[in-house]
Tab-separated table of C-alpha atoms and ligand atoms in Angstrom:
chain	number	residue	atom	x	y	z
A	1	UNK	CA	110.591	108.399	102.347
A	2	UNK	CA	113.187	109.528	105.006
A	3	UNK	CA	114.997	107.788	107.059
A	4	UNK	CA	113.973	106.339	110.735
A	5	UNK	CA	113.673	108.998	113.254
A	6	UNK	CA	114.444	107.012	116.148
A	7	UNK	CA	118.394	104.932	116.567
A	8	UNK	CA	118.644	101.529	117.356
A	9	UNK	CA	120.907	101.736	120.038
A	10	UNK	CA	119.443	105.525	121.611
A	11	UNK	CA	115.822	104.431	121.587
A	12	UNK	CA	115.346	100.932	120.707
A	13	UNK	CA	111.003	100.420	121.578
A	14	UNK	CA	110.491	103.580	119.307
A	15	UNK	CA	113.003	102.441	116.678
A	16	UNK	CA	111.728	98.887	116.640
A	17	UNK	CA	107.892	100.451	115.903
A	18	UNK	CA	109.384	102.681	113.405
A	19	UNK	CA	111.176	100.209	111.222
A	20	UNK	CA	108.001	97.581	111.237
A	21	UNK	CA	105.942	100.550	110.016
A	22	UNK	CA	108.533	102.114	107.592
A	23	UNK	CA	109.398	98.614	106.013
A	24	UNK	CA	105.807	98.068	105.451
A	25	UNK	CA	105.569	94.788	107.278
A	26	UNK	CA	103.381	96.130	109.846
A	27	UNK	CA	100.147	98.650	110.030
A	28	UNK	CA	98.631	99.534	113.439
A	29	UNK	CA	95.178	98.961	114.084
A	30	UNK	CA	92.423	100.730	115.662
A	31	UNK	CA	92.044	98.208	118.727
A	32	UNK	CA	95.304	98.183	121.196
A	33	UNK	CA	97.215	95.191	120.563
A	34	UNK	CA	96.265	94.315	117.423
A	35	UNK	CA	98.121	94.703	113.889
A	36	UNK	CA	97.653	94.377	110.133
A	37	UNK	CA	100.285	91.972	108.761
A	38	UNK	CA	100.692	93.431	105.608
A	39	UNK	CA	102.298	90.968	102.517
A	40	UNK	CA	106.323	91.881	103.140
A	41	UNK	CA	105.353	90.203	106.475
A	42	UNK	CA	102.920	87.320	105.016
A	43	UNK	CA	105.677	86.535	102.950
A	44	UNK	CA	108.062	85.743	105.611
A	45	UNK	CA	105.496	83.787	107.865
A	46	UNK	CA	105.034	81.427	104.715
A	47	UNK	CA	108.521	80.746	103.898
A	48	UNK	CA	108.739	79.604	107.100
A	49	UNK	CA	105.525	77.822	106.909
A	50	UNK	CA	106.325	75.730	103.589
A	51	UNK	CA	109.337	74.461	105.282
A	52	UNK	CA	107.884	73.405	108.708
A	53	UNK	CA	104.665	72.202	107.109
A	54	UNK	CA	107.044	69.825	104.831
A	55	UNK	CA	109.303	68.663	107.726
A	56	UNK	CA	106.323	67.859	110.001
A	57	UNK	CA	104.329	65.666	106.879
A	58	UNK	CA	107.857	64.139	107.059
A	59	UNK	CA	106.936	63.100	110.353
A	60	UNK	CA	103.207	61.844	109.348
A	61	UNK	CA	102.158	64.665	111.068
A	62	UNK	CA	98.527	65.356	109.373
A	63	UNK	CA	97.095	69.316	109.205
A	64	UNK	CA	93.514	69.788	110.284
A	65	UNK	CA	91.103	72.520	111.649
A	66	UNK	CA	88.936	72.930	115.080
A	67	UNK	CA	86.578	75.608	115.899
A	68	UNK	CA	87.786	79.056	117.206
A	69	UNK	CA	85.091	78.939	119.796
A	70	UNK	CA	85.610	77.349	123.097
A	71	UNK	CA	82.111	75.911	125.113
A	72	UNK	CA	83.064	76.959	129.042
A	73	UNK	CA	82.501	73.828	129.886
A	74	UNK	CA	85.629	72.832	128.861
A	75	UNK	CA	88.010	75.819	128.939
A	76	UNK	CA	87.647	75.517	132.611
A	77	UNK	CA	88.414	71.806	132.549
A	78	UNK	CA	91.869	71.951	132.998
A	79	UNK	CA	91.949	73.907	136.339
A	80	UNK	CA	95.403	74.650	137.257
A	81	UNK	CA	96.463	75.180	133.307
A	82	UNK	CA	93.311	77.739	132.904
A	83	UNK	CA	93.414	79.642	136.351
A	84	UNK	CA	96.599	81.755	136.121
A	85	UNK	CA	95.591	82.692	132.412
A	86	UNK	CA	91.992	83.077	132.868
A	87	UNK	CA	92.241	87.049	132.592
A	88	UNK	CA	93.649	86.324	129.180
A	89	UNK	CA	90.626	84.589	127.829
A	90	UNK	CA	88.123	86.786	125.310
A	91	UNK	CA	84.976	85.972	125.423
A	92	UNK	CA	82.285	85.565	123.206
A	93	UNK	CA	78.704	86.999	124.848
A	94	UNK	CA	76.505	88.584	121.912
A	95	UNK	CA	74.818	88.302	118.561
A	96	UNK	CA	73.527	91.043	117.239
A	97	UNK	CA	71.147	92.583	119.999
A	98	UNK	CA	70.460	89.620	121.710
A	99	UNK	CA	72.740	88.215	124.100
A	100	UNK	CA	74.210	84.684	124.237
A	101	UNK	CA	72.300	82.039	126.347
A	102	UNK	CA	76.480	80.941	127.461
A	103	UNK	CA	78.880	82.823	126.201
A	104	UNK	CA	81.709	81.174	124.566
A	105	UNK	CA	85.438	81.926	124.431
A	106	UNK	CA	87.590	82.190	121.910
A	107	UNK	CA	90.806	79.543	121.627
A	108	UNK	CA	93.896	80.994	123.304
A	109	UNK	CA	94.892	77.964	122.816
A	110	UNK	CA	93.884	74.762	121.441
A	111	UNK	CA	93.870	71.669	124.043
A	112	UNK	CA	90.691	72.069	125.567
A	113	UNK	CA	89.209	72.108	122.035
A	114	UNK	CA	90.531	69.369	120.266
A	115	UNK	CA	91.177	66.640	123.389
A	116	UNK	CA	87.658	65.491	123.990
A	117	UNK	CA	87.436	64.588	120.088
A	118	UNK	CA	91.049	62.994	120.850
A	119	UNK	CA	88.721	61.228	123.661
A	120	UNK	CA	86.651	60.036	121.565
A	121	UNK	CA	88.672	59.009	118.597
A	122	UNK	CA	91.376	57.118	120.676
A	123	UNK	CA	90.174	53.575	121.477
A	124	UNK	CA	92.636	50.861	120.658
A	125	UNK	CA	96.254	51.257	120.170
A	126	UNK	CA	95.679	51.004	116.544
A	127	UNK	CA	94.459	54.528	116.613
A	128	UNK	CA	97.983	55.705	117.863
A	129	UNK	CA	100.148	57.360	117.404
A	130	UNK	CA	97.235	60.035	116.656
A	131	UNK	CA	99.320	63.355	115.603
A	132	UNK	CA	97.763	66.586	114.411
A	133	UNK	CA	98.899	69.838	114.066
A	134	UNK	CA	97.020	73.216	112.658
A	135	UNK	CA	97.613	76.722	111.404
A	136	UNK	CA	95.430	79.172	113.070
A	137	UNK	CA	95.233	82.399	114.932
A	138	UNK	CA	94.618	82.310	118.756
A	139	UNK	CA	93.663	85.397	121.433
A	140	UNK	CA	94.954	86.258	124.487
A	141	UNK	CA	93.844	89.192	125.454
A	142	UNK	CA	97.043	90.443	127.412
A	143	UNK	CA	97.411	93.729	128.968
A	144	UNK	CA	101.553	94.241	129.359
A	145	UNK	CA	102.427	96.602	126.778
A	146	UNK	CA	101.608	95.360	123.136
A	147	UNK	CA	104.697	95.636	121.248
A	148	UNK	CA	104.040	94.263	117.334
A	149	UNK	CA	105.250	90.241	116.650
A	150	UNK	CA	106.377	89.855	120.355
A	151	UNK	CA	103.010	90.193	122.273
A	152	UNK	CA	99.722	91.130	120.050
A	153	UNK	CA	96.516	89.888	121.321
A	154	UNK	CA	95.889	87.796	118.309
A	155	UNK	CA	98.529	85.557	116.685
A	156	UNK	CA	99.007	83.396	114.388
A	157	UNK	CA	101.013	79.815	115.182
A	158	UNK	CA	101.175	76.231	114.172
A	159	UNK	CA	100.049	73.895	117.175
A	160	UNK	CA	100.619	70.732	117.074
A	161	UNK	CA	98.888	68.433	119.360
A	162	UNK	CA	100.019	64.281	119.477
A	163	UNK	CA	99.561	61.057	121.341
A	164	UNK	CA	101.205	58.509	122.122
A	165	UNK	CA	100.917	55.117	123.494
A	166	UNK	CA	104.400	55.398	125.527
A	167	UNK	CA	106.585	57.844	126.876
A	168	UNK	CA	109.858	57.040	124.838
A	169	UNK	CA	107.665	58.091	121.686
A	170	UNK	CA	106.545	61.640	123.328
A	171	UNK	CA	109.917	62.439	124.465
A	172	UNK	CA	111.672	61.733	121.257
A	173	UNK	CA	109.088	63.998	119.623
A	174	UNK	CA	109.449	66.935	121.912
A	175	UNK	CA	113.226	66.840	120.468
A	176	UNK	CA	112.596	66.253	117.185
A	177	UNK	CA	110.342	69.540	116.952
A	178	UNK	CA	112.080	71.366	119.066
A	179	UNK	CA	115.044	71.071	116.571
A	180	UNK	CA	112.856	71.856	114.092
A	181	UNK	CA	112.514	75.439	115.875
A	182	UNK	CA	116.041	75.404	116.114
A	183	UNK	CA	116.610	75.527	112.140
A	184	UNK	CA	113.771	77.868	111.700
A	185	UNK	CA	116.006	80.649	113.796
A	186	UNK	CA	119.009	79.625	113.263
A	187	UNK	CA	118.655	78.452	109.384
A	188	UNK	CA	116.130	80.549	108.306
A	189	UNK	CA	115.859	83.680	110.515
A	190	UNK	CA	119.729	83.897	111.000
A	191	UNK	CA	118.508	84.105	115.288
A	192	UNK	CA	121.040	81.965	117.604
A	193	UNK	CA	119.165	80.359	119.882
A	194	UNK	CA	119.585	77.919	123.090
A	195	UNK	CA	117.969	74.591	123.211
A	196	UNK	CA	116.858	74.257	127.057
A	197	UNK	CA	114.301	72.727	129.587
A	198	UNK	CA	111.979	75.711	131.369
A	199	UNK	CA	111.947	75.584	135.086
A	200	UNK	CA	108.873	73.996	136.505
A	201	UNK	CA	107.551	77.480	137.549
A	202	UNK	CA	108.336	78.508	134.129
A	203	UNK	CA	106.715	75.553	132.377
A	204	UNK	CA	103.674	75.360	130.892
A	205	UNK	CA	101.654	74.274	134.253
A	206	UNK	CA	99.291	71.548	132.706
A	207	UNK	CA	102.143	69.732	131.032
A	208	UNK	CA	104.626	67.658	132.312
A	209	UNK	CA	107.945	69.310	131.084
A	210	UNK	CA	108.752	72.060	128.352
A	211	UNK	CA	111.458	72.305	126.258
A	212	UNK	CA	112.327	75.754	124.403
A	213	UNK	CA	114.380	77.825	122.243
A	214	UNK	CA	115.393	80.943	123.755
A	215	UNK	CA	116.587	83.706	121.997
A	216	UNK	CA	118.210	87.060	123.115
A	217	UNK	CA	118.042	91.011	122.090
A	218	UNK	CA	121.531	92.395	123.400
A	219	UNK	CA	119.709	96.324	122.923
A	220	UNK	CA	117.352	95.365	125.398
A	221	UNK	CA	118.819	93.080	127.222
A	222	UNK	CA	115.974	90.796	127.367
A	223	UNK	CA	115.705	86.771	126.747
A	224	UNK	CA	112.830	85.728	124.447
A	225	UNK	CA	110.867	82.381	124.375
A	226	UNK	CA	111.613	81.772	120.691
A	227	UNK	CA	109.276	78.834	120.327
A	228	UNK	CA	107.996	75.652	122.877
A	229	UNK	CA	108.038	71.821	122.743
A	230	UNK	CA	106.307	69.897	125.796
A	231	UNK	CA	105.754	66.906	126.850
A	232	UNK	CA	102.075	67.201	128.759
A	233	UNK	CA	102.866	63.300	130.102
A	234	UNK	CA	99.644	61.607	131.088
A	235	UNK	CA	98.212	64.883	132.545
A	236	UNK	CA	95.723	65.895	129.869
A	237	UNK	CA	95.058	61.709	129.288
A	238	UNK	CA	92.951	61.808	132.713
A	239	UNK	CA	91.144	65.074	132.636
A	240	UNK	CA	89.621	64.423	129.119
A	241	UNK	CA	89.618	60.251	129.329
A	242	UNK	CA	91.923	60.211	126.288
A	243	UNK	CA	92.837	55.871	127.223
A	244	UNK	CA	93.095	53.243	125.095
A	245	UNK	CA	92.864	49.446	124.842
A	246	UNK	CA	96.574	48.374	124.836
A	247	UNK	CA	97.667	44.390	123.499
A	248	UNK	CA	97.119	43.304	126.548
A	249	UNK	CA	93.825	44.768	126.597
A	250	UNK	CA	93.829	46.821	129.299
A	251	UNK	CA	93.124	50.355	129.236
A	252	UNK	CA	96.005	52.710	129.206
A	253	UNK	CA	96.698	56.461	128.693
A	254	UNK	CA	98.356	58.129	125.997
A	255	UNK	CA	101.112	60.109	126.346
A	256	UNK	CA	100.556	63.324	125.031
A	257	UNK	CA	102.783	66.656	122.975
A	258	UNK	CA	102.068	70.350	122.171
A	259	UNK	CA	104.043	72.451	120.445
A	260	UNK	CA	103.817	75.699	118.876
A	261	UNK	CA	105.696	78.899	117.094
A	262	UNK	CA	104.079	81.941	116.040
A	263	UNK	CA	104.916	84.723	114.233
A	264	UNK	CA	106.804	86.215	117.187
A	265	UNK	CA	109.418	84.621	115.136
A	266	UNK	CA	109.484	87.589	113.092
A	267	UNK	CA	109.915	90.358	115.644
A	268	UNK	CA	112.767	88.580	116.833
A	269	UNK	CA	114.567	89.107	113.967
A	270	UNK	CA	113.325	92.095	113.279
A	271	UNK	CA	115.151	92.958	116.480
A	272	UNK	CA	118.423	90.679	115.611
A	273	UNK	CA	119.021	91.999	112.341
A	274	UNK	CA	117.393	95.485	112.445
A	275	UNK	CA	120.006	99.146	111.788
A	276	UNK	CA	119.327	102.489	111.642
A	277	UNK	CA	118.566	102.078	107.646
A	278	UNK	CA	116.088	99.471	108.728
A	279	UNK	CA	115.094	96.383	108.341
A	280	UNK	CA	117.540	94.076	107.559
A	281	UNK	CA	116.079	90.207	106.288
A	282	UNK	CA	118.178	87.149	105.841
A	283	UNK	CA	117.728	86.303	102.441
A	284	UNK	CA	115.527	82.500	103.409
A	285	UNK	CA	112.654	84.859	103.990
A	286	UNK	CA	113.246	87.963	101.953
A	287	UNK	CA	110.045	88.423	99.731
A	288	UNK	CA	112.508	90.364	97.321
A	289	UNK	CA	115.855	88.836	97.701
A	290	UNK	CA	117.387	90.784	94.684
A	291	UNK	CA	116.065	94.889	93.786
A	292	UNK	CA	117.028	95.721	90.364
A	293	UNK	CA	117.819	99.599	89.829
A	294	UNK	CA	118.315	101.207	86.847
A	295	UNK	CA	120.772	104.383	87.000
A	296	UNK	CA	120.360	106.530	84.020
A	297	UNK	CA	122.811	109.281	83.507
A	298	UNK	CA	120.909	112.242	81.415
A	299	UNK	CA	119.352	110.659	78.151
A	300	UNK	CA	122.294	108.037	77.932
A	301	UNK	CA	120.663	105.077	76.146
A	302	UNK	CA	118.048	104.979	79.462
A	303	UNK	CA	115.696	102.402	77.553
A	304	UNK	CA	119.002	100.039	77.181
A	305	UNK	CA	119.448	100.574	80.710
A	306	UNK	CA	115.746	99.461	81.663
A	307	UNK	CA	115.536	96.622	79.079
A	308	UNK	CA	118.700	95.573	81.010
A	309	UNK	CA	117.459	95.877	84.382
A	310	UNK	CA	114.497	93.858	82.953
A	311	UNK	CA	116.387	90.996	81.586
A	312	UNK	CA	118.461	90.414	84.916
A	313	UNK	CA	115.476	90.014	86.808
A	314	UNK	CA	114.056	87.480	84.230
A	315	UNK	CA	117.445	85.488	84.335
A	316	UNK	CA	117.407	85.462	88.405
A	317	UNK	CA	113.771	84.985	88.498
A	318	UNK	CA	114.519	82.054	86.109
A	319	UNK	CA	116.900	80.606	88.212
A	320	UNK	CA	114.780	80.826	91.600
A	321	UNK	CA	115.626	83.462	92.422
A	322	UNK	CA	113.454	86.013	93.945
A	323	UNK	CA	114.273	89.082	92.470
A	324	UNK	CA	112.238	92.537	91.269
A	325	UNK	CA	113.418	95.553	89.806
A	326	UNK	CA	111.917	99.472	90.576
A	327	UNK	CA	111.542	101.226	87.304
A	328	UNK	CA	109.281	103.615	88.583
A	329	UNK	CA	109.908	106.907	86.710
A	330	UNK	CA	108.696	108.886	89.522
A	331	UNK	CA	111.654	108.209	91.982
A	332	UNK	CA	115.362	108.890	92.159
A	333	UNK	CA	117.746	106.182	92.049
A	334	UNK	CA	119.000	107.720	96.363
A	335	UNK	CA	115.561	107.137	96.965
A	336	UNK	CA	115.279	103.843	95.667
A	337	UNK	CA	118.227	102.519	97.538
A	338	UNK	CA	116.913	103.973	101.186
A	339	UNK	CA	113.276	102.823	99.866
A	340	UNK	CA	114.688	99.548	99.744
A	341	UNK	CA	117.391	99.230	102.157
A	342	UNK	CA	114.247	100.635	104.767
A	343	UNK	CA	112.266	97.164	103.483
A	344	UNK	CA	115.125	95.009	103.962
A	345	UNK	CA	115.897	93.984	101.047
A	346	UNK	CA	119.281	91.736	101.020
A	347	UNK	CA	121.202	92.473	97.759
A	348	UNK	CA	120.745	95.783	95.308
A	349	UNK	CA	121.985	95.636	91.905
A	350	UNK	CA	122.542	98.736	89.915
A	351	UNK	CA	122.668	99.065	86.756
A	352	UNK	CA	124.182	102.889	85.075
A	353	UNK	CA	125.697	103.422	81.507
A	354	UNK	CA	129.118	102.133	82.564
A	355	UNK	CA	127.527	98.762	83.806
A	356	UNK	CA	125.792	98.420	80.409
A	357	UNK	CA	128.766	98.937	78.498
A	358	UNK	CA	130.779	96.641	80.451
A	359	UNK	CA	127.653	94.131	80.550
A	360	UNK	CA	128.271	94.200	84.994
A	361	UNK	CA	126.132	95.298	87.439
A	362	UNK	CA	127.180	96.686	90.897
A	363	UNK	CA	126.310	94.643	93.813
A	364	UNK	CA	125.513	96.276	96.766
A	365	UNK	CA	125.196	94.512	100.395
A	366	UNK	CA	122.153	95.339	102.638
A	367	UNK	CA	124.319	93.399	105.613
A	368	UNK	CA	127.575	95.239	105.510
A	369	UNK	CA	126.934	97.888	102.255
A	370	UNK	CA	129.833	96.236	100.423
A	371	UNK	CA	130.368	96.812	96.873
A	372	UNK	CA	130.537	94.380	94.057
A	373	UNK	CA	130.499	94.674	90.499
A	374	UNK	CA	129.912	91.384	89.023
A	375	UNK	CA	130.187	90.569	85.255
A	376	UNK	CA	126.700	89.815	83.630
A	377	UNK	CA	128.216	86.437	82.079
A	378	UNK	CA	128.493	85.151	85.883
A	379	UNK	CA	125.041	86.781	87.073
A	380	UNK	CA	123.191	83.940	89.054
A	381	UNK	CA	125.966	82.103	90.733
A	382	UNK	CA	127.439	84.867	91.877
A	383	UNK	CA	124.027	86.432	93.586
A	384	UNK	CA	123.661	82.849	94.593
A	385	UNK	CA	126.880	82.939	95.936
A	386	UNK	CA	126.264	86.811	97.605
A	387	UNK	CA	122.910	85.808	99.061
A	388	UNK	CA	124.593	82.618	101.085
A	389	UNK	CA	126.972	84.616	102.435
A	390	UNK	CA	124.502	87.270	103.713
A	391	UNK	CA	122.500	84.521	105.206
A	392	UNK	CA	125.691	82.994	106.864
A	393	UNK	CA	127.266	86.621	107.817
A	394	UNK	CA	123.240	87.735	109.486
A	395	UNK	CA	124.196	84.372	111.667
A	396	UNK	CA	127.692	84.405	112.634
A	397	UNK	CA	127.721	88.711	113.150
A	398	UNK	CA	124.162	87.986	115.399
A	399	UNK	CA	125.992	84.834	117.199
A	400	UNK	CA	128.816	87.257	118.024
A	401	UNK	CA	126.923	89.722	119.681
A	402	UNK	CA	124.718	87.273	121.357
A	403	UNK	CA	127.584	85.273	122.653
A	404	UNK	CA	129.079	89.004	123.769
A	405	UNK	CA	126.177	89.340	126.308
A	406	UNK	CA	126.523	86.327	127.830
A	407	UNK	CA	127.836	86.132	131.599
A	408	UNK	CA	128.782	83.635	133.878
A	409	UNK	CA	128.249	84.743	137.315
A	410	UNK	CA	128.771	82.673	140.684
A	411	UNK	CA	127.723	85.227	143.047
A	412	UNK	CA	124.212	87.326	143.837
A	413	UNK	CA	126.732	90.527	143.573
A	414	UNK	CA	128.254	89.446	140.216
A	415	UNK	CA	124.542	88.364	139.402
A	416	UNK	CA	123.150	91.634	140.062
A	417	UNK	CA	126.062	93.142	138.354
A	418	UNK	CA	125.392	91.478	135.298
A	419	UNK	CA	121.665	92.187	135.615
A	420	UNK	CA	122.326	95.392	135.538
A	421	UNK	CA	124.452	95.373	132.010
A	422	UNK	CA	121.726	93.617	130.566
A	423	UNK	CA	123.793	89.938	130.212
A	424	UNK	CA	122.131	86.996	129.428
A	425	UNK	CA	123.191	85.286	132.536
A	426	UNK	CA	124.323	81.782	133.296
A	427	UNK	CA	124.567	80.544	136.684
A	428	UNK	CA	124.811	77.332	138.533
A	429	UNK	CA	121.342	77.003	140.693
A	430	UNK	CA	120.036	74.773	142.976
A	431	UNK	CA	116.983	73.733	140.728
A	432	UNK	CA	114.481	75.435	144.219
A	433	UNK	CA	111.694	76.794	143.430
A	434	UNK	CA	111.774	78.836	146.302
A	435	UNK	CA	115.050	80.288	145.323
A	436	UNK	CA	113.372	81.031	141.982
A	437	UNK	CA	110.470	83.146	143.456
A	438	UNK	CA	113.057	84.810	145.619
A	439	UNK	CA	115.560	86.141	142.672
A	440	UNK	CA	112.184	87.083	141.023
A	441	UNK	CA	111.158	89.118	144.397
A	442	UNK	CA	114.575	90.370	144.927
A	443	UNK	CA	114.934	91.909	141.483
A	444	UNK	CA	111.331	93.287	140.875
A	445	UNK	CA	111.142	96.318	139.737
A	446	UNK	CA	110.561	98.959	136.593
A	447	UNK	CA	111.427	96.923	134.011
A	448	UNK	CA	111.039	93.288	135.558
A	449	UNK	CA	112.337	90.868	137.436
A	450	UNK	CA	115.209	88.200	136.504
A	451	UNK	CA	113.825	84.837	135.791
A	452	UNK	CA	115.127	81.492	134.621
A	453	UNK	CA	114.645	81.496	130.816
A	454	UNK	CA	115.884	77.582	130.148
A	455	UNK	CA	118.492	75.059	131.730
A	456	UNK	CA	120.704	74.759	128.502
A	457	UNK	CA	120.883	71.222	127.602
A	458	UNK	CA	124.182	71.558	126.804
A	459	UNK	CA	125.602	72.014	130.174
A	460	UNK	CA	129.081	73.735	130.892
A	461	UNK	CA	131.334	71.192	133.796
A	462	UNK	CA	129.608	71.715	137.176
A	463	UNK	CA	132.381	71.681	139.704
A	464	UNK	CA	132.116	69.570	142.789
A	465	UNK	CA	130.684	71.625	145.206
A	466	UNK	CA	129.624	74.455	143.223
A	467	UNK	CA	127.397	76.569	145.360
A	468	UNK	CA	124.293	78.052	143.840
A	469	UNK	CA	124.350	81.773	143.137
A	470	UNK	CA	121.160	82.873	144.517
A	471	UNK	CA	120.974	80.217	147.752
A	472	UNK	CA	124.652	79.079	148.911
A	473	UNK	CA	123.016	75.653	148.509
A	474	UNK	CA	125.093	72.853	146.130
A	475	UNK	CA	123.954	73.607	142.438
A	476	UNK	CA	122.589	71.019	140.441
A	477	UNK	CA	122.292	72.655	137.379
A	478	UNK	CA	123.413	76.095	135.066
A	479	UNK	CA	120.560	77.919	134.036
A	480	UNK	CA	120.403	80.968	132.045
A	481	UNK	CA	118.795	83.874	133.543
A	482	UNK	CA	117.331	87.257	133.060
A	483	UNK	CA	114.872	89.648	132.272
A	484	UNK	CA	112.435	88.729	129.325
A	485	UNK	CA	109.866	89.486	127.058
B	1	87C	O1	99.441	77.192	125.558
B	1	87C	C1	99.559	76.673	126.122
B	1	87C	C2	100.675	75.449	125.816
B	1	87C	C3	100.379	75.279	124.440
B	1	87C	N1	99.132	75.251	123.763
B	1	87C	C4	99.345	74.439	122.456
B	1	87C	C5	100.748	74.717	121.807
B	1	87C	C6	101.824	74.857	122.408
B	1	87C	C7	102.069	75.110	123.769
B	1	87C	O2	101.712	76.526	123.777
B	1	87C	C8	100.200	77.646	127.385
B	1	87C	N2	98.966	78.665	127.999
B	1	87C	C9	99.770	79.791	127.564
B	1	87C	N3	98.816	80.746	127.503
B	1	87C	C10	97.401	80.652	127.381
B	1	87C	C11	96.845	79.250	128.146
B	1	87C	C12	97.373	78.482	127.854
B	1	87C	O3	97.404	76.669	127.926
B	1	87C	C13	95.407	78.889	128.570
B	1	87C	C14	94.515	80.331	128.415
B	1	87C	C15	95.020	81.753	127.802
B	1	87C	C16	96.259	81.645	127.635
B	2	MG	MG1	101.566	84.049	128.081
């Protein structure tokens, strides 16, 4: 397997496509915008799912599964959220040779699938809170350039749909889930994100407010919405008549949330940590954390070396470390090094005659190529420590790179310059939608317009008299702006 033909800092798009294929995460499919998720990807998805599923179960949220198909009546029920998206909805119109009486939509999201049944199930206050989640796929027939993991016509996600008696409970859960999304990115994928609130224009139109974790890709200078946690208010309760009899015997509408993260998370991780040798996996989500490679030398005790590799894997596996050895005799050590580097395995252990004689192994880190001889006597502790160090270092390096892209601006000229420099722009804004639309119009172009990414919960000080960078009106809040995926 030769190296990549594209360099990350030269042609990022081609580099990314090569990495996801050469690392055996993705196989391209004969339908545009659809991708095969190979085991190397599914292991990452499952590692995140194991964490998130356990956390929502602690919150007494239950998993369910609703049908893939949506009858047209309900889909169109939610006017203002569907009209903008209608072109993205895929429809089943035939079975075999015959046309269906009524075409059936494939779920692009499940609010309209689930909420008629929420209305049926929620009668009295004892039925609340109702908190369900489903792990499933959704289909959105998007037309802008498809990108593995980041923008595909079918993707995997979890979608949580909860109903409460009070706004306070809903507000609290929105933030609880958002914190889980921050942990998914920062603790598992080692990707720094910003927590914030979406603008009125960028929020989910059917909702009340939207919070999100926002990532940023320095190479392209684009923000990417990492995951979203919406408060839907009582909008859907009104539409779907999701009411209950409260303690005073009155009919009251429920307060709802919906929240999701998807396989897009994986694409963000690849873009953040990958390098010119290929994928770089954070140990927490790596299918294989340690690869042990034998380095036989002529006929010097080859069997002993192979046995040492196998026993090293056994010892590490018994300690809960995901270790494999590559004993294939038809590939050279050098070939194996670049193969497993391409696949992003965080740590390699080499065992040659000298290592065998000194009962040690040569450890090589994937993140910074640092080498270190580890005595076999201390194998498990030192490998665990190395994996933790790699996990932390990947996050620290990514955070430093992201922070270096942040540019605080106060005037339009500074904004335009920062945008051209692919910065993540932090600017004081009057919070008026017309101004947001105007910024989009004034920055429209081949590579897309600038938009608000989020207004960070962690607001810098807004000195008295600070003016909006775009309108000159009194600024109300700081917001992150930039181009996005
Ligand atoms: O899906 C959501 C809101 C919400 N859905 C459930 C999980 C959380 C959150 O994503 C917004 N949305 C995005 N995209 C589309 C739709 C849509 O409602 C509906 C039609 C097709 C495309
Ligand atoms: Mg969309």
